[in-house]
Amino acid sequence: MKVTNEFLIPYVGLKLGKHQFDYQISKSFFDHFQYDEFDSANIKVDLVLEKQSSMLELNFKHKGTVNVLCDVTGEAFDLPIKGKLKLIVRFGETYNDENEELLILPFGEHQIDVTQYIYEMIALSIPLKRVSPNAKNVDALDKLKNVEVKDEKVIKEEEIDPRWAALKKLLTDK
C-alpha cells in the first residue's frame, strides 16, 4: 500500500491536548488495498488524537454507507455502517504493532500513519451477511403458509407400522 500524506499525522509539532482530524473515505481508498467487497463507499472518519507527555491516544469513529450486493435478492443497495477504534501509542526502542490496541513507535519517529487502522476498522464493520431492507422473505413465507399442519393422531396412525402396533397392544393389555 502506497502511503499518502493525507493519512500521515506529524505529532511532533502538536501541542499537548486533543486534536481533531477528519477524513472522507471513498472506494479509491480501498483500491489501494485491493479490497473489492463493495462497489462504492461514502464514509466519514473522525479521528481525535490526544497528545500526552509520554503517549498518544487515538480515537477513531466512522459512519457512512457502502454499496454491496444483497445476499438474498442479489440487488445492489447502500448498507449503513458505523464503528469505532481506540489505539494507544507509546514510545520504545523498537517498532511493535503485535497488540491491536497498542502501538509502540521508536523514539526517533515524528509521525504516525493511520491508513491501516482506518482500513481495518471499516473492513471489520461490514457484516458478513448483507441483506437489503427491501428483501422480504416472500418465498419462505409462502412455503410456510402452504405447509399443512396435521393432527397428531393422524400422524401417529400414518406412521405406525402394523407390526409395532401389535407389540404396543401387548403392552396395553396388561
PDB file of N, CA, C and O in Angstrom, residues 28-74:
ATOM      1  N   SER A  28     -11.857   4.500  -3.806  1.00  0.00           N
ATOM      2  CA  SER A  28     -10.452   4.564  -4.221  1.00  0.00           C
ATOM      3  C   SER A  28      -9.501   4.260  -3.056  1.00  0.00           C
ATOM      4  O   SER A  28      -8.412   3.724  -3.270  1.00  0.00           O
ATOM      5  N   PHE A  29      -9.903   4.579  -1.838  1.00  0.00           N
ATOM      6  CA  PHE A  29      -9.090   4.250  -0.659  1.00  0.00           C
ATOM      7  C   PHE A  29      -8.892   2.737  -0.562  1.00  0.00           C
ATOM      8  O   PHE A  29      -7.798   2.252  -0.298  1.00  0.00           O
ATOM      9  N   PHE A  30      -9.960   1.980  -0.798  1.00  0.00           N
ATOM     10  CA  PHE A  30      -9.902   0.526  -0.685  1.00  0.00           C
ATOM     11  C   PHE A  30      -9.220  -0.126  -1.885  1.00  0.00           C
ATOM     12  O   PHE A  30      -8.745  -1.253  -1.786  1.00  0.00           O
ATOM     13  N   ASP A  31      -9.175   0.572  -2.999  1.00  0.00           N
ATOM     14  CA  ASP A  31      -8.481   0.047  -4.179  1.00  0.00           C
ATOM     15  C   ASP A  31      -6.984  -0.129  -3.904  1.00  0.00           C
ATOM     16  O   ASP A  31      -6.352  -1.033  -4.440  1.00  0.00           O
ATOM     17  N   HIS A  32      -6.421   0.708  -3.052  1.00  0.00           N
ATOM     18  CA  HIS A  32      -5.002   0.585  -2.691  1.00  0.00           C
ATOM     19  C   HIS A  32      -4.733  -0.731  -1.958  1.00  0.00           C
ATOM     20  O   HIS A  32      -3.638  -1.262  -2.016  1.00  0.00           O
ATOM     21  N   PHE A  33      -5.745  -1.245  -1.261  1.00  0.00           N
ATOM     22  CA  PHE A  33      -5.610  -2.498  -0.522  1.00  0.00           C
ATOM     23  C   PHE A  33      -6.089  -3.698  -1.338  1.00  0.00           C
ATOM     24  O   PHE A  33      -6.107  -4.806  -0.832  1.00  0.00           O
ATOM     25  N   GLN A  34      -6.547  -3.455  -2.567  1.00  0.00           N
ATOM     26  CA  GLN A  34      -7.129  -4.481  -3.440  1.00  0.00           C
ATOM     27  C   GLN A  34      -8.319  -5.154  -2.750  1.00  0.00           C
ATOM     28  O   GLN A  34      -8.508  -6.360  -2.816  1.00  0.00           O
ATOM     29  N   TYR A  35      -9.110  -4.348  -2.081  1.00  0.00           N
ATOM     30  CA  TYR A  35     -10.311  -4.812  -1.376  1.00  0.00           C
ATOM     31  C   TYR A  35     -11.506  -4.473  -2.248  1.00  0.00           C
ATOM     32  O   TYR A  35     -11.798  -3.309  -2.483  1.00  0.00           O
ATOM     33  N   ASP A  36     -12.202  -5.492  -2.739  1.00  0.00           N
ATOM     34  CA  ASP A  36     -13.292  -5.255  -3.677  1.00  0.00           C
ATOM     35  C   ASP A  36     -14.604  -5.887  -3.229  1.00  0.00           C
ATOM     36  O   ASP A  36     -15.348  -6.429  -4.022  1.00  0.00           O
ATOM     37  N   GLU A  37     -14.905  -5.798  -1.945  1.00  0.00           N
ATOM     38  CA  GLU A  37     -16.136  -6.366  -1.403  1.00  0.00           C
ATOM     39  C   GLU A  37     -17.366  -5.508  -1.704  1.00  0.00           C
ATOM     40  O   GLU A  37     -18.481  -5.948  -1.498  1.00  0.00           O
ATOM     41  N   PHE A  38     -17.170  -4.291  -2.158  1.00  0.00           N
ATOM     42  CA  PHE A  38     -18.301  -3.420  -2.460  1.00  0.00           C
ATOM     43  C   PHE A  38     -17.990  -2.556  -3.662  1.00  0.00           C
ATOM     44  O   PHE A  38     -16.845  -2.446  -4.082  1.00  0.00           O
ATOM     45  N   ASP A  39     -19.062  -1.936  -4.214  1.00  0.00           N
ATOM     46  CA  ASP A  39     -18.920  -1.158  -5.443  1.00  0.00           C
ATOM     47  C   ASP A  39     -18.550   0.299  -5.191  1.00  0.00           C
ATOM     48  O   ASP A  39     -17.823   0.899  -5.971  1.00  0.00           O
ATOM     49  N   SER A  40     -19.089   0.878  -4.140  1.00  0.00           N
ATOM     50  CA  SER A  40     -18.775   2.269  -3.815  1.00  0.00           C
ATOM     51  C   SER A  40     -18.854   2.462  -2.307  1.00  0.00           C
ATOM     52  O   SER A  40     -19.430   1.640  -1.595  1.00  0.00           O
ATOM     53  N   ALA A  41     -18.274   3.557  -1.842  1.00  0.00           N
ATOM     54  CA  ALA A  41     -18.253   3.844  -0.409  1.00  0.00           C
ATOM     55  C   ALA A  41     -18.334   5.347  -0.189  1.00  0.00           C
ATOM     56  O   ALA A  41     -17.784   6.126  -0.964  1.00  0.00           O
ATOM     57  N   ASN A  42     -19.025   5.716   0.863  1.00  0.00           N
ATOM     58  CA  ASN A  42     -19.102   7.106   1.291  1.00  0.00           C
ATOM     59  C   ASN A  42     -19.065   7.081   2.821  1.00  0.00           C
ATOM     60  O   ASN A  42     -20.087   6.927   3.470  1.00  0.00           O
ATOM     61  N   ILE A  43     -17.859   7.209   3.367  1.00  0.00           N
ATOM     62  CA  ILE A  43     -17.654   7.034   4.798  1.00  0.00           C
ATOM     63  C   ILE A  43     -16.899   8.230   5.350  1.00  0.00           C
ATOM     64  O   ILE A  43     -15.897   8.661   4.795  1.00  0.00           O
ATOM     65  N   LYS A  44     -17.390   8.730   6.468  1.00  0.00           N
ATOM     66  CA  LYS A  44     -16.720   9.842   7.153  1.00  0.00           C
ATOM     67  C   LYS A  44     -16.020   9.277   8.387  1.00  0.00           C
ATOM     68  O   LYS A  44     -16.629   8.590   9.198  1.00  0.00           O
ATOM     69  N   VAL A  45     -14.723   9.550   8.491  1.00  0.00           N
ATOM     70  CA  VAL A  45     -13.930   9.091   9.629  1.00  0.00           C
ATOM     71  C   VAL A  45     -13.532  10.306  10.451  1.00  0.00           C
ATOM     72  O   VAL A  45     -12.969  11.265   9.920  1.00  0.00           O
ATOM     73  N   ASP A  46     -13.834  10.241  11.733  1.00  0.00           N
ATOM     74  CA  ASP A  46     -13.421  11.283  12.682  1.00  0.00           C
ATOM     75  C   ASP A  46     -12.344  10.677  13.577  1.00  0.00           C
ATOM     76  O   ASP A  46     -12.536   9.619  14.168  1.00  0.00           O
ATOM     77  N   LEU A  47     -11.225  11.374  13.659  1.00  0.00           N
ATOM     78  CA  LEU A  47     -10.119  10.917  14.489  1.00  0.00           C
ATOM     79  C   LEU A  47      -9.786  12.014  15.492  1.00  0.00           C
ATOM     80  O   LEU A  47      -9.541  13.165  15.116  1.00  0.00           O
ATOM     81  N   VAL A  48      -9.802  11.644  16.764  1.00  0.00           N
ATOM     82  CA  VAL A  48      -9.393  12.557  17.821  1.00  0.00           C
ATOM     83  C   VAL A  48      -8.084  12.029  18.383  1.00  0.00           C
ATOM     84  O   VAL A  48      -8.030  10.923  18.921  1.00  0.00           O
ATOM     85  N   LEU A  49      -7.027  12.816  18.225  1.00  0.00           N
ATOM     86  CA  LEU A  49      -5.710  12.458  18.736  1.00  0.00           C
ATOM     87  C   LEU A  49      -5.472  13.282  19.995  1.00  0.00           C
ATOM     88  O   LEU A  49      -5.518  14.511  19.956  1.00  0.00           O
ATOM     89  N   GLU A  50      -5.260  12.587  21.086  1.00  0.00           N
ATOM     90  CA  GLU A  50      -4.931  13.284  22.329  1.00  0.00           C
ATOM     91  C   GLU A  50      -3.457  13.058  22.623  1.00  0.00           C
ATOM     92  O   GLU A  50      -3.023  11.935  22.883  1.00  0.00           O
ATOM     93  N   LYS A  51      -2.696  14.148  22.559  1.00  0.00           N
ATOM     94  CA  LYS A  51      -1.260  14.065  22.811  1.00  0.00           C
ATOM     95  C   LYS A  51      -1.007  14.311  24.290  1.00  0.00           C
ATOM     96  O   LYS A  51      -1.440  15.314  24.846  1.00  0.00           O
ATOM     97  N   GLN A  52      -0.316  13.357  24.879  1.00  0.00           N
ATOM     98  CA  GLN A  52       0.101  13.482  26.271  1.00  0.00           C
ATOM     99  C   GLN A  52       1.620  13.480  26.306  1.00  0.00           C
ATOM    100  O   GLN A  52       2.266  13.260  25.287  1.00  0.00           O
ATOM    101  N   SER A  53       2.196  13.719  27.450  1.00  0.00           N
ATOM    102  CA  SER A  53       3.650  13.853  27.515  1.00  0.00           C
ATOM    103  C   SER A  53       4.388  12.564  27.156  1.00  0.00           C
ATOM    104  O   SER A  53       5.455  12.611  26.556  1.00  0.00           O
ATOM    105  N   SER A  54       3.823  11.405  27.470  1.00  0.00           N
ATOM    106  CA  SER A  54       4.553  10.165  27.220  1.00  0.00           C
ATOM    107  C   SER A  54       3.855   9.221  26.231  1.00  0.00           C
ATOM    108  O   SER A  54       4.355   8.136  25.956  1.00  0.00           O
ATOM    109  N   MET A  55       2.675   9.618  25.740  1.00  0.00           N
ATOM    110  CA  MET A  55       1.957   8.735  24.821  1.00  0.00           C
ATOM    111  C   MET A  55       0.930   9.510  24.006  1.00  0.00           C
ATOM    112  O   MET A  55       0.669  10.680  24.264  1.00  0.00           O
ATOM    113  N   LEU A  56       0.371   8.829  23.011  1.00  0.00           N
ATOM    114  CA  LEU A  56      -0.709   9.373  22.192  1.00  0.00           C
ATOM    115  C   LEU A  56      -1.910   8.456  22.332  1.00  0.00           C
ATOM    116  O   LEU A  56      -1.763   7.238  22.405  1.00  0.00           O
ATOM    117  N   GLU A  57      -3.089   9.043  22.355  1.00  0.00           N
ATOM    118  CA  GLU A  57      -4.315   8.256  22.379  1.00  0.00           C
ATOM    119  C   GLU A  57      -5.129   8.647  21.154  1.00  0.00           C
ATOM    120  O   GLU A  57      -5.456   9.815  20.970  1.00  0.00           O
ATOM    121  N   LEU A  58      -5.432   7.670  20.303  1.00  0.00           N
ATOM    122  CA  LEU A  58      -6.190   7.926  19.080  1.00  0.00           C
ATOM    123  C   LEU A  58      -7.551   7.258  19.181  1.00  0.00           C
ATOM    124  O   LEU A  58      -7.629   6.051  19.440  1.00  0.00           O
ATOM    125  N   ASN A  59      -8.598   8.031  18.980  1.00  0.00           N
ATOM    126  CA  ASN A  59      -9.969   7.509  18.977  1.00  0.00           C
ATOM    127  C   ASN A  59     -10.557   7.728  17.592  1.00  0.00           C
ATOM    128  O   ASN A  59     -10.796   8.862  17.182  1.00  0.00           O
ATOM    129  N   PHE A  60     -10.787   6.630  16.897  1.00  0.00           N
ATOM    130  CA  PHE A  60     -11.361   6.650  15.552  1.00  0.00           C
ATOM    131  C   PHE A  60     -12.861   6.365  15.653  1.00  0.00           C
ATOM    132  O   PHE A  60     -13.272   5.498  16.422  1.00  0.00           O
ATOM    133  N   LYS A  61     -13.649   7.060  14.841  1.00  0.00           N
ATOM    134  CA  LYS A  61     -15.068   6.762  14.666  1.00  0.00           C
ATOM    135  C   LYS A  61     -15.377   6.895  13.187  1.00  0.00           C
ATOM    136  O   LYS A  61     -14.859   7.790  12.527  1.00  0.00           O
ATOM    137  N   HIS A  62     -16.216   6.006  12.689  1.00  0.00           N
ATOM    138  CA  HIS A  62     -16.624   6.135  11.295  1.00  0.00           C
ATOM    139  C   HIS A  62     -18.112   5.858  11.161  1.00  0.00           C
ATOM    140  O   HIS A  62     -18.698   5.134  11.956  1.00  0.00           O
ATOM    141  N   LYS A  63     -18.685   6.496  10.142  1.00  0.00           N
ATOM    142  CA  LYS A  63     -20.103   6.322   9.855  1.00  0.00           C
ATOM    143  C   LYS A  63     -20.296   6.628   8.376  1.00  0.00           C
ATOM    144  O   LYS A  63     -19.712   7.572   7.853  1.00  0.00           O
ATOM    145  N   GLY A  64     -21.095   5.796   7.707  1.00  0.00           N
ATOM    146  CA  GLY A  64     -21.341   6.012   6.294  1.00  0.00           C
ATOM    147  C   GLY A  64     -22.048   4.836   5.668  1.00  0.00           C
ATOM    148  O   GLY A  64     -22.672   4.034   6.357  1.00  0.00           O
ATOM    149  N   THR A  65     -21.906   4.726   4.343  1.00  0.00           N
ATOM    150  CA  THR A  65     -22.548   3.641   3.617  1.00  0.00           C
ATOM    151  C   THR A  65     -21.573   3.030   2.620  1.00  0.00           C
ATOM    152  O   THR A  65     -20.676   3.708   2.116  1.00  0.00           O
ATOM    153  N   VAL A  66     -21.777   1.741   2.356  1.00  0.00           N
ATOM    154  CA  VAL A  66     -21.069   1.040   1.298  1.00  0.00           C
ATOM    155  C   VAL A  66     -22.111   0.371   0.418  1.00  0.00           C
ATOM    156  O   VAL A  66     -23.133  -0.100   0.902  1.00  0.00           O
ATOM    157  N   ASN A  67     -21.873   0.368  -0.878  1.00  0.00           N
ATOM    158  CA  ASN A  67     -22.809  -0.227  -1.819  1.00  0.00           C
ATOM    159  C   ASN A  67     -22.406  -1.676  -2.043  1.00  0.00           C
ATOM    160  O   ASN A  67     -21.353  -1.954  -2.608  1.00  0.00           O
ATOM    161  N   VAL A  68     -23.259  -2.596  -1.571  1.00  0.00           N
ATOM    162  CA  VAL A  68     -22.976  -4.028  -1.657  1.00  0.00           C
ATOM    163  C   VAL A  68     -24.141  -4.750  -2.324  1.00  0.00           C
ATOM    164  O   VAL A  68     -25.217  -4.175  -2.503  1.00  0.00           O
ATOM    165  N   LEU A  69     -23.930  -6.006  -2.659  1.00  0.00           N
ATOM    166  CA  LEU A  69     -24.996  -6.834  -3.205  1.00  0.00           C
ATOM    167  C   LEU A  69     -25.699  -7.564  -2.072  1.00  0.00           C
ATOM    168  O   LEU A  69     -25.062  -8.081  -1.158  1.00  0.00           O
ATOM    169  N   CYS A  70     -27.030  -7.619  -2.157  1.00  0.00           N
ATOM    170  CA  CYS A  70     -27.835  -8.315  -1.166  1.00  0.00           C
ATOM    171  C   CYS A  70     -27.613  -9.820  -1.321  1.00  0.00           C
ATOM    172  O   CYS A  70     -27.620 -10.347  -2.433  1.00  0.00           O
ATOM    173  N   ASP A  71     -27.412 -10.521  -0.210  1.00  0.00           N
ATOM    174  CA  ASP A  71     -27.200 -11.960  -0.250  1.00  0.00           C
ATOM    175  C   ASP A  71     -28.478 -12.727  -0.579  1.00  0.00           C
ATOM    176  O   ASP A  71     -28.414 -13.869  -1.024  1.00  0.00           O
ATOM    177  N   VAL A  72     -29.640 -12.107  -0.376  1.00  0.00           N
ATOM    178  CA  VAL A  72     -30.912 -12.780  -0.629  1.00  0.00           C
ATOM    179  C   VAL A  72     -31.389 -12.539  -2.054  1.00  0.00           C
ATOM    180  O   VAL A  72     -31.695 -13.470  -2.790  1.00  0.00           O
ATOM    181  N   THR A  73     -31.443 -11.277  -2.452  1.00  0.00           N
ATOM    182  CA  THR A  73     -32.013 -10.937  -3.755  1.00  0.00           C
ATOM    183  C   THR A  73     -30.973 -10.710  -4.846  1.00  0.00           C
ATOM    184  O   THR A  73     -31.305 -10.756  -6.017  1.00  0.00           O
ATOM    185  N   GLY A  74     -29.747 -10.412  -4.477  1.00  0.00           N
ATOM    186  CA  GLY A  74     -28.709 -10.146  -5.458  1.00  0.00           C
ATOM    187  C   GLY A  74     -28.709  -8.718  -5.983  1.00  0.00           C
ATOM    188  O   GLY A  74     -27.922  -8.378  -6.856  1.00  0.00           O
TER     189      GLY A  74
END
